Amino acid sequence: MYDHQSIEKKWQKQWQDSHLYKVGEDITKPKYYILDMFPYPSGVGLHVGHPKGYIATDIFARLKLMQGFNVLHPMGFDAFGLPAENYAIKNKMHPKTATDANVANYKRQLEILGFTYDWEREVNTTDPEYYKWTQWAFLEMFKKGLVFESYEPINWCPSCKTGLANEDLEDGKCERCGTEIEQKPMRQWVIKITNYAERLLADIEKLPDWEESIKEMQRNWIGKSEGSEINFTIKDSDQVIKVFTTRVDTIFGCTYVVLAPENELVEKLKPQITNWSQVEEYIETVKNKSNLERTDLNKDKSGAKLEGVSAINPFNGKVVDVFIADYVLNSYGTGAVMAVPAHDERDFEFAQKYGISIKKSINPSPREEAIGCYTEDGFLVDSGEFTKMDSASARLKMMDWLEKNNHGNRKINYKLQDWVFSRQRYWGEPIPIVHCDKCGAVPLPYDQLPLTLPDVESYEPSGTGESPLATISDWVNTTCPTCGGPAKRETNTMPQWAGSSWYYLRYIDPKNSEALVDKEKEKYWSPVDFYVGGAEHATRHLIYARFWHKFLFDIGVVNYEEPFKKLKAVGLIMGEDGRKMSKRWGNVINPDDIVEKYGADSLRLYEMFMSPFSDSSAWNTNGLIGTRKFLDRVCNITVSEETDSPAVVNILHKTIKKVADDILDFKFNTAVSAMMILVNAVYDQGGKMNKSNYTLLVQILAPFAPHLSEELWSNIGEKESIFKSPYPAYDPELMKDENVTMVISINGKVRANLEVPAGIAEADAMALALDNEVIKGWLEGKEVIKKIFVPDKLINIVIK
RNA sequence: GCCGCGAUGGCGGAAUUGGUAGACGCGCUGGACUUAAAAUCCAGUUCUAGCGAUAGAGUGAGGGUUCGAUUCCCUCUCGCGGCACCA
């Protein structure tokens, strides 16, 4: 048993006092930048699941340090946003006071785990010196025309009383509070992230070291689809309905056209529509539907016919009816589709309900008739000059035809939507824009940054679509930077994700007041070599950050197009009952208690040992006690002058190699098990270990259990920190096995083992095998058909 | 519905250019030490039959390739995650 409390405190202080983790640019060493997703400090503090990723990167960082790299492994806090603000409101505190207290608590909880952070590089997104550069980047985007004011209806959370981006929704509900989202038209700032859709998608292919699952999520989220836009002219009108389709090959089967109820064309067609009151009524019902009702796939399709309006199919001149229906989304494509009930299930369902004719234009093959609704590619029928072509070539020919005859064009659409960037809340970065009656929306000059968040009497969101900032009239009323006339400040704030979109750059140069990041320093440290965090950020933070970074690349602030070279997702730690750790289930394990009782090193080791890093698994305190026992066993080894057994030496050198390989591969569970095997072997020779070999054992343990290792290191007389010592080299000669156990199997079934010198020749091994008593018994009276020899592994004898 | 991932003892998990399935840890059983307990140390622990040597079965299910399959191929079941009326 060792006294973890005194040892851990002692070395934490020692490391801090000696500035062990202070890091600067050092061109004599290779750099390595390893990053964790910085935490969002909530009121309840960390549970044992949160630091899992931090422990892993810390072990990795310590190994790299010992391997001679200049390692940047920073930490900071993402502290703006709704949860902190809601917590402050609930506890009747100023959000800043609440946030500062939460940050302090998080920092304390991180410090007791013994991480290698250089706290002089800490960043905090709520620090005006930090968000000055968030605002600066926003203004740069504004100047490049990437930011615009929109009045379109957006997702509105009635509980959080703010507008939200598409990425902030889960199943049509607010990702934060679970409240159902409404559509609310309001003024907002929007960033044209869709301008970067193609690059964000294409460059995923430049990220071979990202986890495939995350890349796939991003591809789906961006949702590229290639097709055509086709003009259906409206009979007796100068209006045109543009539809988007990926299946132009089915167009001869089009029997009607559908507009989204919100499509602005509907209003324009009003004079022609003879059943306007009916149409209006339908639009009203749609408006009253919640998001959830609207997107429920099981619901009956509904719609209304626009009487008096008909559209002309440019391919065959056929006149078809026009409907509005809420199964067509206004936010995607043109907000209008051509309906081909014979070859699209949604159109089929709608056509059946409203008694619209269904016309077949595709067969599965030239000899096979399509039955019912056939949605696959096939061969065209009744399709004019395109009849008999296969779908793929017909699409190409038909797109050519469209373009040649000016009836439409090729078109690529993305599911990704522009980034709604306004929040009607207090606790966020103020948007540095001034509204002037004469000059319009005017960006604040750079010398007025940061635009600091003013104090306000009430932080409660108003719910009117105005931020609480709107009530501070002496802050709101200002002068126009352009004309000097009276003007008003923008009162919306930036979303939660703004500050986290570029924080990894600020660690490189955290105190720079002249630039977001110094170019030379950025060149030295960028890109982030390895980024570790939760998979839940795949389509939020990780898309925003890639976008923000590409923009900074375009304006010459950074040197690389992609911010994160390698990415790994951390698996969740569940409660002992297998459920997510939460107050609600009463299954939360607090790291403070574990550190106090069993020590930080035990916790570190256990979290790495419990399962493969990216898997989620349930906490088990007995398992933790097991890793603590292992540390006690290491502690109880007697350092001796005697020579170690060949077995111990052999295992030691294999372990030196395996542990380093496994850490670099993020296979911590097998690294820990390898060290356990080594220590078991030491106990097999009586619990004594030769001092020089013992030194190596302590060094390989150091990244996992830094406090205990540092203590054992100093106990054997070392003066400098163990982390200034080089990671041990293994001796390939000592790793070699002298003897190996070969398996002899008969027809693939193991029948005997053979202890032989490593590298034994086939003939010798075979002779030994055939001489084996057990084998002889099996071979008696049988015919040997084949003999297989795998060097140092096995012999298989096939008999009949 | 579409896409991705997965399924191995009582439990967490290990093993893949195809070569002893169950490493390591937990739990459990027995032993040593102790007046006793805890801690520690030692031994055992996939299932079935047998005192035992041993034999048979066994990596979600079924089939295939192979001297040999947890590993490769096909079909299916279940679980997890993401997206979802995206035309």
PDB file of N, CA and C (backbone and C1' of nucleotides) in Angstrom, chain B residues 44-70:
ATOM      1  P     G B  44      -2.894 -23.021 -11.581  1.00  0.00           P
ATOM      2  O5'   G B  44      -4.461 -23.285 -11.417  1.00  0.00           O
ATOM      3  C5'   G B  44      -4.947 -24.619 -11.300  1.00  0.00           C
ATOM      4  C4'   G B  44      -6.413 -24.599 -10.948  1.00  0.00           C
ATOM      5  C3'   G B  44      -7.338 -23.927 -11.955  1.00  0.00           C
ATOM      6  O3'   G B  44      -7.592 -24.760 -13.063  1.00  0.00           O
ATOM      7  C1'   G B  44      -7.945 -23.272  -9.770  1.00  0.00           C
ATOM      8  P     U B  45      -7.816 -24.094 -14.507  1.00  0.00           P
ATOM      9  O5'   U B  45      -9.247 -23.405 -14.359  1.00  0.00           O
ATOM     10  C5'   U B  45     -10.420 -24.193 -14.159  1.00  0.00           C
ATOM     11  C4'   U B  45     -11.592 -23.289 -13.895  1.00  0.00           C
ATOM     12  C3'   U B  45     -11.806 -22.197 -14.941  1.00  0.00           C
ATOM     13  O3'   U B  45     -12.495 -22.688 -16.082  1.00  0.00           O
ATOM     14  C1'   U B  45     -11.985 -21.264 -12.781  1.00  0.00           C
ATOM     15  P     U B  46     -11.859 -22.405 -17.531  1.00  0.00           P
ATOM     16  O5'   U B  46     -13.140 -22.094 -18.409  1.00  0.00           O
ATOM     17  C5'   U B  46     -13.942 -20.950 -18.144  1.00  0.00           C
ATOM     18  C4'   U B  46     -15.210 -21.027 -18.960  1.00  0.00           C
ATOM     19  C3'   U B  46     -15.996 -22.317 -18.784  1.00  0.00           C
ATOM     20  O3'   U B  46     -16.869 -22.235 -17.675  1.00  0.00           O
ATOM     21  C1'   U B  46     -15.713 -21.866 -21.096  1.00  0.00           C
ATOM     22  P     C B  47     -17.174 -23.565 -16.840  1.00  0.00           P
ATOM     23  O5'   C B  47     -18.192 -24.321 -17.809  1.00  0.00           O
ATOM     24  C5'   C B  47     -19.469 -23.767 -18.104  1.00  0.00           C
ATOM     25  C4'   C B  47     -20.165 -24.613 -19.146  1.00  0.00           C
ATOM     26  C3'   C B  47     -20.278 -26.089 -18.807  1.00  0.00           C
ATOM     27  O3'   C B  47     -21.396 -26.345 -17.979  1.00  0.00           O
ATOM     28  C1'   C B  47     -19.474 -25.868 -21.017  1.00  0.00           C
ATOM     29  P     U B  48     -21.296 -27.547 -16.934  1.00  0.00           P
ATOM     30  O5'   U B  48     -21.392 -28.839 -17.880  1.00  0.00           O
ATOM     31  C5'   U B  48     -22.589 -29.109 -18.607  1.00  0.00           C
ATOM     32  C4'   U B  48     -22.420 -30.360 -19.445  1.00  0.00           C
ATOM     33  C3'   U B  48     -21.855 -31.564 -18.701  1.00  0.00           C
ATOM     34  O3'   U B  48     -22.842 -32.240 -17.953  1.00  0.00           O
ATOM     35  C1'   U B  48     -20.749 -31.331 -20.778  1.00  0.00           C
ATOM     36  P     A B  49     -22.358 -33.001 -16.608  1.00  0.00           P
ATOM     37  O5'   A B  49     -21.567 -34.261 -17.173  1.00  0.00           O
ATOM     38  C5'   A B  49     -22.266 -35.318 -17.829  1.00  0.00           C
ATOM     39  C4'   A B  49     -21.294 -36.374 -18.293  1.00  0.00           C
ATOM     40  C3'   A B  49     -20.328 -36.890 -17.229  1.00  0.00           C
ATOM     41  O3'   A B  49     -20.926 -37.840 -16.381  1.00  0.00           O
ATOM     42  C1'   A B  49     -19.156 -36.465 -19.233  1.00  0.00           C
ATOM     43  P     G B  50     -20.471 -37.903 -14.848  1.00  0.00           P
ATOM     44  O5'   G B  50     -18.948 -38.378 -14.951  1.00  0.00           O
ATOM     45  C5'   G B  50     -18.633 -39.754 -15.210  1.00  0.00           C
ATOM     46  C4'   G B  50     -17.138 -39.920 -15.295  1.00  0.00           C
ATOM     47  C3'   G B  50     -16.363 -39.454 -14.054  1.00  0.00           C
ATOM     48  O3'   G B  50     -16.390 -40.398 -13.004  1.00  0.00           O
ATOM     49  C1'   G B  50     -15.299 -38.664 -16.017  1.00  0.00           C
ATOM     50  P     C B  51     -16.519 -39.836 -11.528  1.00  0.00           P
ATOM     51  O5'   C B  51     -15.185 -38.987 -11.306  1.00  0.00           O
ATOM     52  C5'   C B  51     -15.064 -38.081 -10.202  1.00  0.00           C
ATOM     53  C4'   C B  51     -13.632 -38.025  -9.731  1.00  0.00           C
ATOM     54  C3'   C B  51     -12.609 -37.653 -10.793  1.00  0.00           C
ATOM     55  O3'   C B  51     -12.466 -36.249 -10.900  1.00  0.00           O
ATOM     56  C1'   C B  51     -11.866 -39.576  -9.616  1.00  0.00           C
ATOM     57  P     G B  52     -12.168 -35.554 -12.302  1.00  0.00           P
ATOM     58  O5'   G B  52     -10.829 -36.288 -12.754  1.00  0.00           O
ATOM     59  C5'   G B  52      -9.552 -35.834 -12.287  1.00  0.00           C
ATOM     60  C4'   G B  52      -8.475 -36.763 -12.767  1.00  0.00           C
ATOM     61  C3'   G B  52      -8.199 -36.729 -14.269  1.00  0.00           C
ATOM     62  O3'   G B  52      -7.243 -35.723 -14.560  1.00  0.00           O
ATOM     63  C1'   G B  52      -8.444 -38.986 -13.561  1.00  0.00           C
ATOM     64  P     A B  53      -7.291 -34.883 -15.912  1.00  0.00           P
ATOM     65  O5'   A B  53      -6.440 -35.799 -16.902  1.00  0.00           O
ATOM     66  C5'   A B  53      -5.044 -36.000 -16.682  1.00  0.00           C
ATOM     67  C4'   A B  53      -4.591 -37.214 -17.442  1.00  0.00           C
ATOM     68  C3'   A B  53      -4.907 -37.196 -18.937  1.00  0.00           C
ATOM     69  O3'   A B  53      -3.917 -36.500 -19.666  1.00  0.00           O
ATOM     70  C1'   A B  53      -5.545 -39.271 -18.008  1.00  0.00           C
ATOM     71  P     U B  54      -4.320 -35.469 -20.761  1.00  0.00           P
ATOM     72  O5'   U B  54      -5.610 -36.131 -21.423  1.00  0.00           O
ATOM     73  C5'   U B  54      -5.506 -37.091 -22.470  1.00  0.00           C
ATOM     74  C4'   U B  54      -6.809 -37.832 -22.609  1.00  0.00           C
ATOM     75  C3'   U B  54      -7.828 -37.221 -23.566  1.00  0.00           C
ATOM     76  O3'   U B  54      -7.538 -37.538 -24.917  1.00  0.00           O
ATOM     77  C1'   U B  54      -8.919 -37.849 -21.566  1.00  0.00           C
ATOM     78  P     A B  55      -7.945 -36.543 -26.056  1.00  0.00           P
ATOM     79  O5'   A B  55      -9.519 -36.785 -26.168  1.00  0.00           O
ATOM     80  C5'   A B  55     -10.015 -38.035 -26.633  1.00  0.00           C
ATOM     81  C4'   A B  55     -11.514 -38.090 -26.471  1.00  0.00           C
ATOM     82  C3'   A B  55     -12.281 -36.964 -27.151  1.00  0.00           C
ATOM     83  O3'   A B  55     -12.461 -37.214 -28.527  1.00  0.00           O
ATOM     84  C1'   A B  55     -13.092 -37.249 -24.961  1.00  0.00           C
ATOM     85  P     G B  56     -12.558 -35.993 -29.523  1.00  0.00           P
ATOM     86  O5'   G B  56     -13.991 -35.376 -29.189  1.00  0.00           O
ATOM     87  C5'   G B  56     -15.175 -36.059 -29.627  1.00  0.00           C
ATOM     88  C4'   G B  56     -16.392 -35.420 -29.014  1.00  0.00           C
ATOM     89  C3'   G B  56     -16.639 -33.963 -29.388  1.00  0.00           C
ATOM     90  O3'   G B  56     -17.227 -33.825 -30.667  1.00  0.00           O
ATOM     91  C1'   G B  56     -16.940 -34.233 -27.068  1.00  0.00           C
ATOM     92  P     A B  57     -16.901 -32.518 -31.532  1.00  0.00           P
ATOM     93  O5'   A B  57     -17.741 -31.393 -30.765  1.00  0.00           O
ATOM     94  C5'   A B  57     -19.169 -31.426 -30.774  1.00  0.00           C
ATOM     95  C4'   A B  57     -19.725 -30.368 -29.849  1.00  0.00           C
ATOM     96  C3'   A B  57     -19.328 -28.937 -30.177  1.00  0.00           C
ATOM     97  O3'   A B  57     -20.107 -28.381 -31.215  1.00  0.00           O
ATOM     98  C1'   A B  57     -19.078 -29.319 -27.857  1.00  0.00           C
ATOM     99  P     G B  58     -19.431 -27.317 -32.218  1.00  0.00           P
ATOM    100  O5'   G B  58     -19.152 -26.055 -31.288  1.00  0.00           O
ATOM    101  C5'   G B  58     -20.254 -25.345 -30.720  1.00  0.00           C
ATOM    102  C4'   G B  58     -19.743 -24.350 -29.711  1.00  0.00           C
ATOM    103  C3'   G B  58     -18.808 -23.285 -30.263  1.00  0.00           C
ATOM    104  O3'   G B  58     -19.555 -22.236 -30.866  1.00  0.00           O
ATOM    105  C1'   G B  58     -17.930 -24.153 -28.246  1.00  0.00           C
ATOM    106  P     U B  59     -18.883 -21.298 -31.951  1.00  0.00           P
ATOM    107  O5'   U B  59     -18.377 -20.036 -31.134  1.00  0.00           O
ATOM    108  C5'   U B  59     -19.261 -19.343 -30.253  1.00  0.00           C
ATOM    109  C4'   U B  59     -18.818 -17.905 -30.116  1.00  0.00           C
ATOM    110  C3'   U B  59     -18.916 -17.095 -31.407  1.00  0.00           C
ATOM    111  O3'   U B  59     -19.325 -15.775 -31.072  1.00  0.00           O
ATOM    112  C1'   U B  59     -16.711 -17.040 -30.609  1.00  0.00           C
ATOM    113  P     G B  60     -20.176 -14.942 -32.134  1.00  0.00           P
ATOM    114  O5'   G B  60     -21.644 -15.502 -31.980  1.00  0.00           O
ATOM    115  C5'   G B  60     -22.343 -15.429 -30.728  1.00  0.00           C
ATOM    116  C4'   G B  60     -23.816 -15.517 -30.962  1.00  0.00           C
ATOM    117  C3'   G B  60     -24.233 -16.465 -32.082  1.00  0.00           C
ATOM    118  O3'   G B  60     -24.299 -17.804 -31.654  1.00  0.00           O
ATOM    119  C1'   G B  60     -25.319 -14.392 -32.359  1.00  0.00           C
ATOM    120  P     A B  61     -24.060 -18.972 -32.746  1.00  0.00           P
ATOM    121  O5'   A B  61     -25.375 -18.885 -33.634  1.00  0.00           O
ATOM    122  C5'   A B  61     -26.608 -19.423 -33.178  1.00  0.00           C
ATOM    123  C4'   A B  61     -27.568 -19.535 -34.328  1.00  0.00           C
ATOM    124  C3'   A B  61     -27.055 -20.342 -35.522  1.00  0.00           C
ATOM    125  O3'   A B  61     -27.238 -21.730 -35.347  1.00  0.00           O
ATOM    126  C1'   A B  61     -27.950 -18.301 -36.291  1.00  0.00           C
ATOM    127  P     G B  62     -26.200 -22.759 -36.036  1.00  0.00           P
ATOM    128  O5'   G B  62     -26.569 -22.662 -37.583  1.00  0.00           O
ATOM    129  C5'   G B  62     -27.808 -23.167 -38.050  1.00  0.00           C
ATOM    130  C4'   G B  62     -28.009 -22.801 -39.507  1.00  0.00           C
ATOM    131  C3'   G B  62     -26.920 -23.263 -40.464  1.00  0.00           C
ATOM    132  O3'   G B  62     -27.025 -24.639 -40.795  1.00  0.00           O
ATOM    133  C1'   G B  62     -27.490 -21.032 -40.958  1.00  0.00           C
ATOM    134  P     G B  63     -25.677 -25.443 -41.145  1.00  0.00           P
ATOM    135  O5'   G B  63     -25.185 -24.731 -42.488  1.00  0.00           O
ATOM    136  C5'   G B  63     -25.566 -25.277 -43.750  1.00  0.00           C
ATOM    137  C4'   G B  63     -25.258 -24.313 -44.860  1.00  0.00           C
ATOM    138  C3'   G B  63     -23.856 -24.371 -45.443  1.00  0.00           C
ATOM    139  O3'   G B  63     -23.632 -25.502 -46.256  1.00  0.00           O
ATOM    140  C1'   G B  63     -24.506 -22.120 -45.203  1.00  0.00           C
ATOM    141  P     G B  64     -22.161 -26.209 -46.211  1.00  0.00           P
ATOM    142  O5'   G B  64     -21.268 -25.156 -47.017  1.00  0.00           O
ATOM    143  C5'   G B  64     -21.540 -24.912 -48.387  1.00  0.00           C
ATOM    144  C4'   G B  64     -20.718 -23.757 -48.893  1.00  0.00           C
ATOM    145  C3'   G B  64     -19.219 -23.969 -48.922  1.00  0.00           C
ATOM    146  O3'   G B  64     -18.809 -24.764 -50.015  1.00  0.00           O
ATOM    147  C1'   G B  64     -19.708 -21.795 -48.103  1.00  0.00           C
ATOM    148  P     U B  65     -17.502 -25.690 -49.902  1.00  0.00           P
ATOM    149  O5'   U B  65     -16.326 -24.609 -49.952  1.00  0.00           O
ATOM    150  C5'   U B  65     -16.072 -23.877 -51.138  1.00  0.00           C
ATOM    151  C4'   U B  65     -14.942 -22.898 -50.912  1.00  0.00           C
ATOM    152  C3'   U B  65     -13.664 -23.522 -50.362  1.00  0.00           C
ATOM    153  O3'   U B  65     -12.878 -24.120 -51.384  1.00  0.00           O
ATOM    154  C1'   U B  65     -14.183 -21.551 -49.146  1.00  0.00           C
ATOM    155  P     U B  66     -12.280 -25.612 -51.114  1.00  0.00           P
ATOM    156  O5'   U B  66     -11.236 -25.356 -49.940  1.00  0.00           O
ATOM    157  C5'   U B  66     -10.090 -24.542 -50.171  1.00  0.00           C
ATOM    158  C4'   U B  66      -9.330 -24.366 -48.886  1.00  0.00           C
ATOM    159  C3'   U B  66      -8.979 -25.652 -48.156  1.00  0.00           C
ATOM    160  O3'   U B  66      -7.843 -26.278 -48.720  1.00  0.00           O
ATOM    161  C1'   U B  66      -9.809 -24.051 -46.618  1.00  0.00           C
ATOM    162  P     C B  67      -7.776 -27.913 -48.792  1.00  0.00           P
ATOM    163  O5'   C B  67      -7.555 -28.354 -47.279  1.00  0.00           O
ATOM    164  C5'   C B  67      -7.641 -29.738 -46.923  1.00  0.00           C
ATOM    165  C4'   C B  67      -7.161 -29.910 -45.505  1.00  0.00           C
ATOM    166  C3'   C B  67      -7.744 -28.932 -44.505  1.00  0.00           C
ATOM    167  O3'   C B  67      -9.001 -29.372 -44.033  1.00  0.00           O
ATOM    168  C1'   C B  67      -5.394 -29.022 -44.216  1.00  0.00           C
ATOM    169  P     G B  68     -10.165 -28.345 -43.840  1.00  0.00           P
ATOM    170  O5'   G B  68      -9.622 -27.404 -42.681  1.00  0.00           O
ATOM    171  C5'   G B  68      -9.558 -27.921 -41.345  1.00  0.00           C
ATOM    172  C4'   G B  68      -8.877 -26.944 -40.446  1.00  0.00           C
ATOM    173  C3'   G B  68      -9.503 -25.557 -40.393  1.00  0.00           C
ATOM    174  O3'   G B  68     -10.602 -25.539 -39.499  1.00  0.00           O
ATOM    175  C1'   G B  68      -7.168 -25.346 -40.631  1.00  0.00           C
ATOM    176  P     A B  69     -11.816 -24.567 -39.763  1.00  0.00           P
ATOM    177  O5'   A B  69     -11.164 -23.107 -39.662  1.00  0.00           O
ATOM    178  C5'   A B  69     -10.638 -22.624 -38.438  1.00  0.00           C
ATOM    179  C4'   A B  69     -11.193 -21.236 -38.165  1.00  0.00           C
ATOM    180  C3'   A B  69     -12.706 -21.195 -37.940  1.00  0.00           C
ATOM    181  O3'   A B  69     -12.986 -20.145 -37.031  1.00  0.00           O
ATOM    182  C1'   A B  69     -12.169 -19.888 -39.812  1.00  0.00           C
ATOM    183  P     U B  70     -13.245 -20.521 -35.526  1.00  0.00           P
ATOM    184  O5'   U B  70     -13.638 -19.126 -34.890  1.00  0.00           O
ATOM    185  C5'   U B  70     -14.951 -18.591 -35.075  1.00  0.00           C
ATOM    186  C4'   U B  70     -14.958 -17.114 -34.843  1.00  0.00           C
ATOM    187  C3'   U B  70     -14.378 -16.285 -35.986  1.00  0.00           C
ATOM    188  O3'   U B  70     -15.359 -16.067 -36.981  1.00  0.00           O
ATOM    189  C1'   U B  70     -13.552 -15.513 -33.893  1.00  0.00           C
TER     190        U B  70
END
